PDB file of C-alpha atoms in Angstrom:
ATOM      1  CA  UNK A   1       0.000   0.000   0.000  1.00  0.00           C
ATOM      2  CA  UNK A   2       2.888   2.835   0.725  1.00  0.00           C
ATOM      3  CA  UNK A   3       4.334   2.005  -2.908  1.00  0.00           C
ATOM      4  CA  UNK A   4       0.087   2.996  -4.090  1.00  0.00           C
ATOM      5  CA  UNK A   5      -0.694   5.593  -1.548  1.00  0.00           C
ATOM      6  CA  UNK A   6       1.633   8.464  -1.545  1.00  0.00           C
ATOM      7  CA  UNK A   7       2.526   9.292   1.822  1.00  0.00           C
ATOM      8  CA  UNK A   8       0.691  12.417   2.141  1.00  0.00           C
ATOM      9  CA  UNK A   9      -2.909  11.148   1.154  1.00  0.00           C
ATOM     10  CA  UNK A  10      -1.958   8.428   3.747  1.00  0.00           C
ATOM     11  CA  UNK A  11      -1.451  11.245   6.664  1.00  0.00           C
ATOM     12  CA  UNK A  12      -4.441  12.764   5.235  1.00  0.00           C
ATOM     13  CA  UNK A  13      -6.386   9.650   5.893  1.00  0.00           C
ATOM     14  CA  UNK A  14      -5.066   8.774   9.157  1.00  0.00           C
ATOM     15  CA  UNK A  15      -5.088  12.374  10.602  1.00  0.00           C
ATOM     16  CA  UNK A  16      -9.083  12.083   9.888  1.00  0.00           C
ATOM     17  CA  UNK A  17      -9.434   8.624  11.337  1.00  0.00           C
ATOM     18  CA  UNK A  18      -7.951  10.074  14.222  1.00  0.00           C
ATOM     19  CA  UNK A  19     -10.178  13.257  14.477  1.00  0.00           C
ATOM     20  CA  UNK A  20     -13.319  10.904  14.135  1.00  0.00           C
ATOM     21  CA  UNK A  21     -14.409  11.246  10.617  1.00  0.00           C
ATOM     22  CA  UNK A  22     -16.163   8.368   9.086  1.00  0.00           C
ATOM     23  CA  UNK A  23     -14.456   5.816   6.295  1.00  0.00           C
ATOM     24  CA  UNK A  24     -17.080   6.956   4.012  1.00  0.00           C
ATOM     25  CA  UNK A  25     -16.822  10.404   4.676  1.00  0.00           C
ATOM     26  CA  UNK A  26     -13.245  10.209   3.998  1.00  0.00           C
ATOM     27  CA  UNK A  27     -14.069   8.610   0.671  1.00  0.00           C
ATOM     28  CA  UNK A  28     -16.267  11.274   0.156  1.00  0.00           C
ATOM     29  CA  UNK A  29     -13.747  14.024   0.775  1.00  0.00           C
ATOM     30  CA  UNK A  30     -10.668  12.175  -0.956  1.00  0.00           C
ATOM     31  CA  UNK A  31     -11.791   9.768  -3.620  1.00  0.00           C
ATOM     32  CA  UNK A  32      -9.463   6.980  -1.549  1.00  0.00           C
ATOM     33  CA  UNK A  33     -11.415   3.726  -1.680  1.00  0.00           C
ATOM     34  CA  UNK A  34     -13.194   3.046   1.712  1.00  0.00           C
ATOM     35  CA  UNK A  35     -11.644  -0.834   1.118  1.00  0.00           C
ATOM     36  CA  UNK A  36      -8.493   1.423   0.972  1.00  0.00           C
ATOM     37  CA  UNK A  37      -8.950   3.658   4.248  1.00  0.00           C
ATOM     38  CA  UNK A  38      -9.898   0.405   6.353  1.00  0.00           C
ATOM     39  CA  UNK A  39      -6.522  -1.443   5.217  1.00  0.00           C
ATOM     40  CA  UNK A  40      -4.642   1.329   5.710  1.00  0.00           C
ATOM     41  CA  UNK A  41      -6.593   2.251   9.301  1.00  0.00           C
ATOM     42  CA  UNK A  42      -5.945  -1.335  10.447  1.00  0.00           C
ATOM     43  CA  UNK A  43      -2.409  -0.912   9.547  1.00  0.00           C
ATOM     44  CA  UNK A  44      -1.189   1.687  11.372  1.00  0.00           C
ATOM     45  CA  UNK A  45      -3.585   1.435  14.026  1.00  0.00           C
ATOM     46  CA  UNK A  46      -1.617  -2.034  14.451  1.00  0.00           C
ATOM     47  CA  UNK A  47       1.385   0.395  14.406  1.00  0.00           C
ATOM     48  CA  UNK A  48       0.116   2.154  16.887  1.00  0.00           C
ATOM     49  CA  UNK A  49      -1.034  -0.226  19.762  1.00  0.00           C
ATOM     50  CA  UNK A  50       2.963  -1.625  19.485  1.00  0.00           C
ATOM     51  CA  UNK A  51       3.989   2.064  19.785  1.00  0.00           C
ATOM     52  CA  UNK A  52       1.978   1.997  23.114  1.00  0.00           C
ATOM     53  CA  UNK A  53       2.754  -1.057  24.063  1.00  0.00           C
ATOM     54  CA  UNK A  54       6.782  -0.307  23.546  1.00  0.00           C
ATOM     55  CA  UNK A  55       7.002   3.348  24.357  1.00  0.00           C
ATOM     56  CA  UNK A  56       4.616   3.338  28.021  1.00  0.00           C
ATOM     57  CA  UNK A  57       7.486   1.370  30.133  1.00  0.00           C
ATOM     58  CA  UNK A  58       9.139   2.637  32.727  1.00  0.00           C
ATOM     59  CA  UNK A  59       6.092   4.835  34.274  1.00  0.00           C
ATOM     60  CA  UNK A  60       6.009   6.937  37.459  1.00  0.00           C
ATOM     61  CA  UNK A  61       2.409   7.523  37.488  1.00  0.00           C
ATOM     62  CA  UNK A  62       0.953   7.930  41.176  1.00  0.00           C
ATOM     63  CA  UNK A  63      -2.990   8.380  40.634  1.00  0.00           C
ATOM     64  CA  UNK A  64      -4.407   6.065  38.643  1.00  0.00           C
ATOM     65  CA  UNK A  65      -8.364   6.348  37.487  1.00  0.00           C
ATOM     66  CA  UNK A  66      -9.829   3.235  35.539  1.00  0.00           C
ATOM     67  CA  UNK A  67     -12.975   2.585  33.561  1.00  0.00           C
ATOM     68  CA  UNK A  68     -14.537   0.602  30.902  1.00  0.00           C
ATOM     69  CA  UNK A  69     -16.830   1.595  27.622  1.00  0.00           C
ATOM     70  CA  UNK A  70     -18.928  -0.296  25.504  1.00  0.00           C
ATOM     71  CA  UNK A  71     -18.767  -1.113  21.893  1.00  0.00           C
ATOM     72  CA  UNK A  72     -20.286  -3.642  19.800  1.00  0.00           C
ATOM     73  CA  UNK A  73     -18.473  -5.885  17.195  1.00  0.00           C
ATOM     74  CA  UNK A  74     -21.258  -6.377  14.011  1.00  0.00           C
ATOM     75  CA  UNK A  75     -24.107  -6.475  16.235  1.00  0.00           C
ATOM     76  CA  UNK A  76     -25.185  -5.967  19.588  1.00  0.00           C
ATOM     77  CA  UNK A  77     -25.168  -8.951  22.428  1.00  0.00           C
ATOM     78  CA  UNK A  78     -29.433  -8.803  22.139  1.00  0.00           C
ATOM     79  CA  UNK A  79     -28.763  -9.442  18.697  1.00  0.00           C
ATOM     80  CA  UNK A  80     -26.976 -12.454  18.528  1.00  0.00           C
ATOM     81  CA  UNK A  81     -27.357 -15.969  16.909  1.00  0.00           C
ATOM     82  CA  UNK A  82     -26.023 -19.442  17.390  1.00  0.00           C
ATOM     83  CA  UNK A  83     -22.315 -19.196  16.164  1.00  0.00           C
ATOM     84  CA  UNK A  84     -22.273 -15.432  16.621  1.00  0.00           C
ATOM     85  CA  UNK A  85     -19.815 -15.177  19.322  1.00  0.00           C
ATOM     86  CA  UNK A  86     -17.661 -17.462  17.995  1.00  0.00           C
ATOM     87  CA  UNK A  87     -17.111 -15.219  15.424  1.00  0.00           C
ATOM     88  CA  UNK A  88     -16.292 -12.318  17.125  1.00  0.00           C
ATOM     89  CA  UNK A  89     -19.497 -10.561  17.058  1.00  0.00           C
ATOM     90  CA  UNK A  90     -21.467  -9.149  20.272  1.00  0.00           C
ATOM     91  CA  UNK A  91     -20.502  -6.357  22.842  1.00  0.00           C
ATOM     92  CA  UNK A  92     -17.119  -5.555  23.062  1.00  0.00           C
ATOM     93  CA  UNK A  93     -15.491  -3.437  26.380  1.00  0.00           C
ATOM     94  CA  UNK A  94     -12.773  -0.982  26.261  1.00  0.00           C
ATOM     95  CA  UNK A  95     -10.406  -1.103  29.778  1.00  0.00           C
ATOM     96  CA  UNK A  96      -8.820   2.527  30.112  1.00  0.00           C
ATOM     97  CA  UNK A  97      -6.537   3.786  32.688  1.00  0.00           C
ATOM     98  CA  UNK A  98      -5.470   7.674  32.692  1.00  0.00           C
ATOM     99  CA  UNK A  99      -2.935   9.359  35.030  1.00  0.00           C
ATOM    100  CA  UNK A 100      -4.799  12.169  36.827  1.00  0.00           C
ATOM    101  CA  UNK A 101      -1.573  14.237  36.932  1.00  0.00           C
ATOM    102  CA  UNK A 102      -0.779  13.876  33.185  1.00  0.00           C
ATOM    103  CA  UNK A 103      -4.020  12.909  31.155  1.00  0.00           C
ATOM    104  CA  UNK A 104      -1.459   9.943  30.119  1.00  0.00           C
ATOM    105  CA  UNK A 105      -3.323   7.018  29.041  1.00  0.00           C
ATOM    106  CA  UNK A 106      -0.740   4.717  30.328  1.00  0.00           C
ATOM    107  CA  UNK A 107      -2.348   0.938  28.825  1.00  0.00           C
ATOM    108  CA  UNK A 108      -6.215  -0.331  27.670  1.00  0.00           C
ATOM    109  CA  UNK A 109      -7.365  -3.788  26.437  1.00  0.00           C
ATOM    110  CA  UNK A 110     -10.372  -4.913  24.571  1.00  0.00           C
ATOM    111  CA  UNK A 111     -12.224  -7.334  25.111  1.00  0.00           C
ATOM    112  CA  UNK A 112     -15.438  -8.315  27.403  1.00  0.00           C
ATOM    113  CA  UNK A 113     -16.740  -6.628  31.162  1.00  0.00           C
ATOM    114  CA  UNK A 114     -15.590  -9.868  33.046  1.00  0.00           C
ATOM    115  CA  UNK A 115     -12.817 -10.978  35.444  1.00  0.00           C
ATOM    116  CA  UNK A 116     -10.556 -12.380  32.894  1.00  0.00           C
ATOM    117  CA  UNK A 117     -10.445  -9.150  31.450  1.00  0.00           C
ATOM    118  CA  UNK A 118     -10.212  -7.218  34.574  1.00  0.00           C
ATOM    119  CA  UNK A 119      -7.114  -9.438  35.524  1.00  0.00           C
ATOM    120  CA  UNK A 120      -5.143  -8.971  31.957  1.00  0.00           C
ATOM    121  CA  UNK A 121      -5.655  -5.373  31.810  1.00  0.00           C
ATOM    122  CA  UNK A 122      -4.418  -4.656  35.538  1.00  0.00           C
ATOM    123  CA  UNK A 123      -1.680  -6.870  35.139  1.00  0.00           C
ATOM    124  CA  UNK A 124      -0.186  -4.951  32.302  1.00  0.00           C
ATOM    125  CA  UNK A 125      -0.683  -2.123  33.985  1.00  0.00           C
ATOM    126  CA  UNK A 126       1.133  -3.303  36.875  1.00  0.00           C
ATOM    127  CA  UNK A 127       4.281  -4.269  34.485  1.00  0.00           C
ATOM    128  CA  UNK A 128       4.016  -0.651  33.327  1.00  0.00           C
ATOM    129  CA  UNK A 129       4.396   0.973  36.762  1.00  0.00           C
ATOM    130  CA  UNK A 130       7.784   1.787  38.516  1.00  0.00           C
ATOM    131  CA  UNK A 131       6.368   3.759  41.216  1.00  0.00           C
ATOM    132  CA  UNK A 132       6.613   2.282  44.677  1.00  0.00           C
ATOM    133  CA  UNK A 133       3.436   3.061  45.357  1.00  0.00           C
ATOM    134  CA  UNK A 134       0.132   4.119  43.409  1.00  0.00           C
ATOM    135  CA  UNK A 135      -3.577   5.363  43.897  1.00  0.00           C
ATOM    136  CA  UNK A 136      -6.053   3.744  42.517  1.00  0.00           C
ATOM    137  CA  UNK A 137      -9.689   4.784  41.784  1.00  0.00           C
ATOM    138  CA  UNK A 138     -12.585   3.059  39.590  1.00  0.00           C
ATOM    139  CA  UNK A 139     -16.230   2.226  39.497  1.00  0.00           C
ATOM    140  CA  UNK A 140     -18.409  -0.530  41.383  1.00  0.00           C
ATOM    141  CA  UNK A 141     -17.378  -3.165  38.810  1.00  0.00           C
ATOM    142  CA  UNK A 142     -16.712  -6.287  40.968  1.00  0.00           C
ATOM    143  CA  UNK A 143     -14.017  -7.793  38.541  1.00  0.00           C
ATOM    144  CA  UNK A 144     -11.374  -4.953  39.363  1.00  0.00           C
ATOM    145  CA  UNK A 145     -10.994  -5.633  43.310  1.00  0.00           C
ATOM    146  CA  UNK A 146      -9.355  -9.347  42.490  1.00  0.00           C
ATOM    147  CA  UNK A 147      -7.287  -8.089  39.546  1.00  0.00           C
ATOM    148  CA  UNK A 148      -6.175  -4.828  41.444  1.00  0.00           C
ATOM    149  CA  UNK A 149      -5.210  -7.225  44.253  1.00  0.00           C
ATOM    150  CA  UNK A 150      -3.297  -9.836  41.708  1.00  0.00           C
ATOM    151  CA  UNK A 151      -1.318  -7.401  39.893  1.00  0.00           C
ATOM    152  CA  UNK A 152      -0.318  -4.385  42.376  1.00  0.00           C
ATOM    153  CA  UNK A 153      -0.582  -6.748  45.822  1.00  0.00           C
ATOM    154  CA  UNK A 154       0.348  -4.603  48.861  1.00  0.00           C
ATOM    155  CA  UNK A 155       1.730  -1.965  46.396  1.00  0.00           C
ATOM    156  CA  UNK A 156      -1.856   0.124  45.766  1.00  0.00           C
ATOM    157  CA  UNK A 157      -4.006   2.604  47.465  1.00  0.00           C
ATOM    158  CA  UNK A 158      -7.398   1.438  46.234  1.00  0.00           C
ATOM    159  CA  UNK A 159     -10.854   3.339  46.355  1.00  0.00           C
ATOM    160  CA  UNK A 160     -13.519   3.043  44.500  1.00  0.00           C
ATOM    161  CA  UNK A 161     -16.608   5.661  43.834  1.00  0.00           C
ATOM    162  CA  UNK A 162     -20.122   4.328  43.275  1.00  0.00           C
ATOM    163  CA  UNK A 163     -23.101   6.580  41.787  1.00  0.00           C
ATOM    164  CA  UNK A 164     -26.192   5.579  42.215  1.00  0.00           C
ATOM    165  CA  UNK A 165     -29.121   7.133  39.476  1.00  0.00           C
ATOM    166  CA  UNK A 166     -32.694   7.622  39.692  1.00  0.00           C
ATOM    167  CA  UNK A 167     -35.333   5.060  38.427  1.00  0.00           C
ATOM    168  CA  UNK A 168     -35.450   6.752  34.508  1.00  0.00           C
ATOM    169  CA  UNK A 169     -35.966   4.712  32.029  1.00  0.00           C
ATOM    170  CA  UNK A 170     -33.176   1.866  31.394  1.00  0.00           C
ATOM    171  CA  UNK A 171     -33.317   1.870  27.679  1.00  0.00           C
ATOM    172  CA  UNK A 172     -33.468   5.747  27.342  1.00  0.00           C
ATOM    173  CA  UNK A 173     -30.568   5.586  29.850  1.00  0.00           C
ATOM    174  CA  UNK A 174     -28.072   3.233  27.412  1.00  0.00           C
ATOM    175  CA  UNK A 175     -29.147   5.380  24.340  1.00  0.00           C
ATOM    176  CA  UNK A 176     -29.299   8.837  24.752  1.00  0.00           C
ATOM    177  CA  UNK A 177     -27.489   9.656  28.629  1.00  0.00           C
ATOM    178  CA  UNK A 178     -27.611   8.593  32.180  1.00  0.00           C
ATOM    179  CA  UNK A 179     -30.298   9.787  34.580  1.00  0.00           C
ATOM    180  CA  UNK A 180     -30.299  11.937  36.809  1.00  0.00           C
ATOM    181  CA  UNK A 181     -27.403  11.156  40.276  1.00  0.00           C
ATOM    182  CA  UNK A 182     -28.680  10.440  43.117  1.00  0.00           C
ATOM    183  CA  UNK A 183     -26.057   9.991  45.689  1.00  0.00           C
ATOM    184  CA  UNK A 184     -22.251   9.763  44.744  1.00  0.00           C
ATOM    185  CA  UNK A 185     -20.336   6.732  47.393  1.00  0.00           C
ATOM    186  CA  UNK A 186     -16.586   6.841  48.238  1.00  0.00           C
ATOM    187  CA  UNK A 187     -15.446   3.872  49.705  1.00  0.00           C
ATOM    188  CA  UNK A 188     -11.817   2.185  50.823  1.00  0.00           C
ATOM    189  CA  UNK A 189     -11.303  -1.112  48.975  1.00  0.00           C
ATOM    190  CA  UNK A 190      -7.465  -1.699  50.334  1.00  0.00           C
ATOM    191  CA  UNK A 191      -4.492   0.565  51.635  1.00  0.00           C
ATOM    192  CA  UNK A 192      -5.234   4.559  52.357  1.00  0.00           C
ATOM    193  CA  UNK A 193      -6.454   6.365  49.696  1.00  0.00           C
ATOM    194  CA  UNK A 194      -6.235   9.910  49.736  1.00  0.00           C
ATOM    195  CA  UNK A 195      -9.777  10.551  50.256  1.00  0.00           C
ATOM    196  CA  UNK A 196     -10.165  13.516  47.763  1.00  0.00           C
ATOM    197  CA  UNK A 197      -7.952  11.552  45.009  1.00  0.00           C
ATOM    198  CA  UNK A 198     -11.065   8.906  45.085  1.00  0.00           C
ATOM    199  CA  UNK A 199     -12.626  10.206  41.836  1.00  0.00           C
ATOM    200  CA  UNK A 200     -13.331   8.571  38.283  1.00  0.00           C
ATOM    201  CA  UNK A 201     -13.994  12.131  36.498  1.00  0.00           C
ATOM    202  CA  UNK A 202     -10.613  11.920  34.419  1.00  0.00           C
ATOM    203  CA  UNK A 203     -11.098   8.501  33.358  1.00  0.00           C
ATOM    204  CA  UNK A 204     -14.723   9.545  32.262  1.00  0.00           C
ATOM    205  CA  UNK A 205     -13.866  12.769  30.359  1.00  0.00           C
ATOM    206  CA  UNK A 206     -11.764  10.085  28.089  1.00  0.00           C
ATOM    207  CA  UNK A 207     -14.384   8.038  27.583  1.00  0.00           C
ATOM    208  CA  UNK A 208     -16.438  11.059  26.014  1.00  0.00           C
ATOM    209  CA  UNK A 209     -13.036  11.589  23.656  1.00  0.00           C
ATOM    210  CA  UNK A 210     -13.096   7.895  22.601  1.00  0.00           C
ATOM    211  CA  UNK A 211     -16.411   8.298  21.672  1.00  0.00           C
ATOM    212  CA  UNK A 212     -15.971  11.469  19.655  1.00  0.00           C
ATOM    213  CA  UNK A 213     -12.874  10.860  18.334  1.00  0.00           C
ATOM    214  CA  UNK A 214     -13.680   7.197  17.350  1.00  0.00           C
ATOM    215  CA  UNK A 215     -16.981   7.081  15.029  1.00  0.00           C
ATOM    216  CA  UNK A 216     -17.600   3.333  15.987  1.00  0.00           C
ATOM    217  CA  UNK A 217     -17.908   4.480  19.366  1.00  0.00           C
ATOM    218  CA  UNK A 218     -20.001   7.573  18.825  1.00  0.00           C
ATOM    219  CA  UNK A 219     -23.562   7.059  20.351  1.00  0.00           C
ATOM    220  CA  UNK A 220     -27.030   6.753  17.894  1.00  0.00           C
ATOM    221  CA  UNK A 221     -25.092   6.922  14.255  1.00  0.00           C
ATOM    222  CA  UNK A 222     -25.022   3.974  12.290  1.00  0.00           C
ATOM    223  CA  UNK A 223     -21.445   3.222  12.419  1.00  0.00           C
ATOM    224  CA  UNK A 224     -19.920  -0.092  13.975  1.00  0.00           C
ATOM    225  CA  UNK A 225     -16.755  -2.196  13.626  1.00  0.00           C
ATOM    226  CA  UNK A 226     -17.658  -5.619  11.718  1.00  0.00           C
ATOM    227  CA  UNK A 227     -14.567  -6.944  12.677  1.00  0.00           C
ATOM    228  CA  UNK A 228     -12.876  -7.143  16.162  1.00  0.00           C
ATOM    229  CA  UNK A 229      -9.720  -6.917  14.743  1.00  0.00           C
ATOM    230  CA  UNK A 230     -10.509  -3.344  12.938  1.00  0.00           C
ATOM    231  CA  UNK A 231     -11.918  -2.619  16.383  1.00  0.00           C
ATOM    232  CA  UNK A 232      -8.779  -3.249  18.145  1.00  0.00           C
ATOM    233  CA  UNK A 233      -6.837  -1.090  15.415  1.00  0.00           C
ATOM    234  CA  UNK A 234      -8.983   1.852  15.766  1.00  0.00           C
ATOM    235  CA  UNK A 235      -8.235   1.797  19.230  1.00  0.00           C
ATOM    236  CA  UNK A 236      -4.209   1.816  19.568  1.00  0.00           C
ATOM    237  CA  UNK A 237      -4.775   4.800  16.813  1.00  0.00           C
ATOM    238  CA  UNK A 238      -6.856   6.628  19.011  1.00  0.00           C
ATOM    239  CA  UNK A 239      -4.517   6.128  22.106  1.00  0.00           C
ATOM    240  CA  UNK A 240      -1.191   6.653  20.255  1.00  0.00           C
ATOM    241  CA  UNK A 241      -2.777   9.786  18.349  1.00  0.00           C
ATOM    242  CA  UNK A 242      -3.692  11.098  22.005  1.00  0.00           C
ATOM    243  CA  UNK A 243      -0.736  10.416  24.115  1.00  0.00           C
ATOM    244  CA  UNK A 244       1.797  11.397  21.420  1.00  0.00           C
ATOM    245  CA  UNK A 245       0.360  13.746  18.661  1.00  0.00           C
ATOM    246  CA  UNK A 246      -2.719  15.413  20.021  1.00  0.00           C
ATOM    247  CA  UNK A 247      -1.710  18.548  21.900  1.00  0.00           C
ATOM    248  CA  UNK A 248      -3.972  19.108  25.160  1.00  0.00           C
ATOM    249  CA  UNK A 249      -4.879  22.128  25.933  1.00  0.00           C
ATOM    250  CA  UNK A 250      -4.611  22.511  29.678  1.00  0.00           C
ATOM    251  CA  UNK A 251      -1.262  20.751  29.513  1.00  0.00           C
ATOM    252  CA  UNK A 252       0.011  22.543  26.368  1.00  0.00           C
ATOM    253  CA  UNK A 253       1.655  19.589  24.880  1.00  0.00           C
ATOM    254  CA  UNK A 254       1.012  15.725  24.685  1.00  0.00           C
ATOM    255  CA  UNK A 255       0.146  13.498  27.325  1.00  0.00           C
ATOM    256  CA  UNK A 256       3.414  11.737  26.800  1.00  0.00           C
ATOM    257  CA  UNK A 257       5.593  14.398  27.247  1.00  0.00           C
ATOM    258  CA  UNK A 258       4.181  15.545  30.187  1.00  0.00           C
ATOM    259  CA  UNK A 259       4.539  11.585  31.540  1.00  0.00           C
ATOM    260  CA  UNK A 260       8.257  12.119  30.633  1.00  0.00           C
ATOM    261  CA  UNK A 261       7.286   9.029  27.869  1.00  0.00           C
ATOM    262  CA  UNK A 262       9.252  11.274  25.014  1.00  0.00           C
ATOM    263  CA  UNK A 263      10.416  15.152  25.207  1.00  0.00           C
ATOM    264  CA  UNK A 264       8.707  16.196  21.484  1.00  0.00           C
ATOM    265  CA  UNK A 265       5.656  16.134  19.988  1.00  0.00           C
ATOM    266  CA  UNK A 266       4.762  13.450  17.480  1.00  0.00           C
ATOM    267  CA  UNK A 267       3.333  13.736  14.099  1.00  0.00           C
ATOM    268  CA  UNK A 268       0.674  11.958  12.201  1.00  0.00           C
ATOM    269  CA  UNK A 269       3.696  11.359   9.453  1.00  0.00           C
ATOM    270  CA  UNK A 270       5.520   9.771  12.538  1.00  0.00           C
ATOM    271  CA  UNK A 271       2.637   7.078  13.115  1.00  0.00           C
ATOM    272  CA  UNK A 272       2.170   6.113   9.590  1.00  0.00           C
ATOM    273  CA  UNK A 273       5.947   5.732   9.176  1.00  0.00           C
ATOM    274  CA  UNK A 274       5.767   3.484  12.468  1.00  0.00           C
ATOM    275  CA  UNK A 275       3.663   1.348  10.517  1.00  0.00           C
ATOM    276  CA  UNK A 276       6.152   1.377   7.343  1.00  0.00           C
TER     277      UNK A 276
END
């Protein structure tokens, strides 16, 4: 594809991936083949989950905030048929973590909301880590007090916050936005938790840039991965686009240089050439 493609139309392709236009759209805009966008999405995004997983070693992150989102792979869970699953198809979750101090998305994993998950994604995390010692918030999900225990031990400050919502409507709830909070929880899993560092709000605000910089992800639009491998792509191009070429604006520069992960700014040029 790089001998077909020049480079530039390539960057042009990629930098809109990455800022959440559509495939088609981008055919629109371009004339590039939407067969051709996909390949060359799935490529680099490949490129750019082993950029994460190479480059975020080494960490000295202290407050830790974790989460999970929902995505669907071809059709929803409700949806599904005899043979479906072992396809591929079905709900999909996203595992984040985010450093509070940095916005630093330090590791994810895909794959479904269950304790298997839960234990791969912390222990990665875990192998990331250098501090001595870390904080660790997240939600009410069961799964993440046995995998927080398995991969940091003695070696985490663990609280988690719980918000409860009012009885609205459970379907209008998953499709348009939560109702209304009721009462927001704090509670001590393990260790001592700074009691104002107890807070998932980080960790959330990144779930609302998935979804809007990710057009699989982006609520009531018609757009969906059909393939769990072009789902997995288009997420280590979001996170590699965000940690080392999207400039935030309260940090003025990347959430990798501010985690001391590189001292420049990357390029969109840089991640396609990573996938050279």
């Amino acid at each position: 594809m790089a001998n077909i493609l020049p480079i530039e139309k390539q960057i042009t392709v990629i930098g809109a991936l990455a800022e959440g236009q559509s495939i088609r759209a981008i055919e629109r805009l371009t004339g590039i083949h939407q067969d051709t966008i996909c390949r060359l999405g799935v490529r680099v995004g490949n490129a750019g989950a082993r950029v994460m997983d190479e480059q975020m070693r080494g960490l000295t992150c202290k407050t830790i905030q974790m989460d999970e989102i929902w995505g669907f792979i071809g059709k929803k869970q409700k949806n599904l048929r005899k043979g479906d699953e072992a396809r591929g198809l079905g709900d999909v979750w996203t595992f984040v973590s985010i450093d509070a101090e940095t916005r630093m998305v330090p590791n994810y994993f895909v794959g479904k909301r269950d304790s298997y998950s839960a234990n791969t994604f912390v222990s990665d995390l875990a192998e990331r880590i250098d501090s001595e010692r870390v904080q660790i918030s997240t939600d009410a999900l069961a799964a993440y007090v046995d995998a927080i225990e398995r991969g940091f031990g003695s070696d985490a400050d663990y609280g988690q916050i719980v918000k409860t919502f009012g009885n609205a409507d459970i379907e209008g709830q998953r499709r348009y936005s939560p109702a209304e909070i009721v009462r927001i929880r704090k509670g001590v899993v393990s260790g001592r938790p700074e009691w104002k560092h107890i807070s998932t709000s980080y960790i959330e605000r990144q779930n609302l840039t998935m979804r809007m910089h990710m057009r699989r992800l982006t609520r009531l639009t018609n757009a969906f991965s059909k393939k769990l491998e072009n789902f997995k792509a288009a997420v280590g191009l979001h996170f590699a686009y965000y940690n080392f070429v999207r400039f935030h604006k309260t940090l003025r520069m990347t959430p990798a240089m501010a985690g001391g992960v590189t001292n420049h700014a990357w390029t969109i040029r840089d991640l396609v050439e990573a996938a050279q």
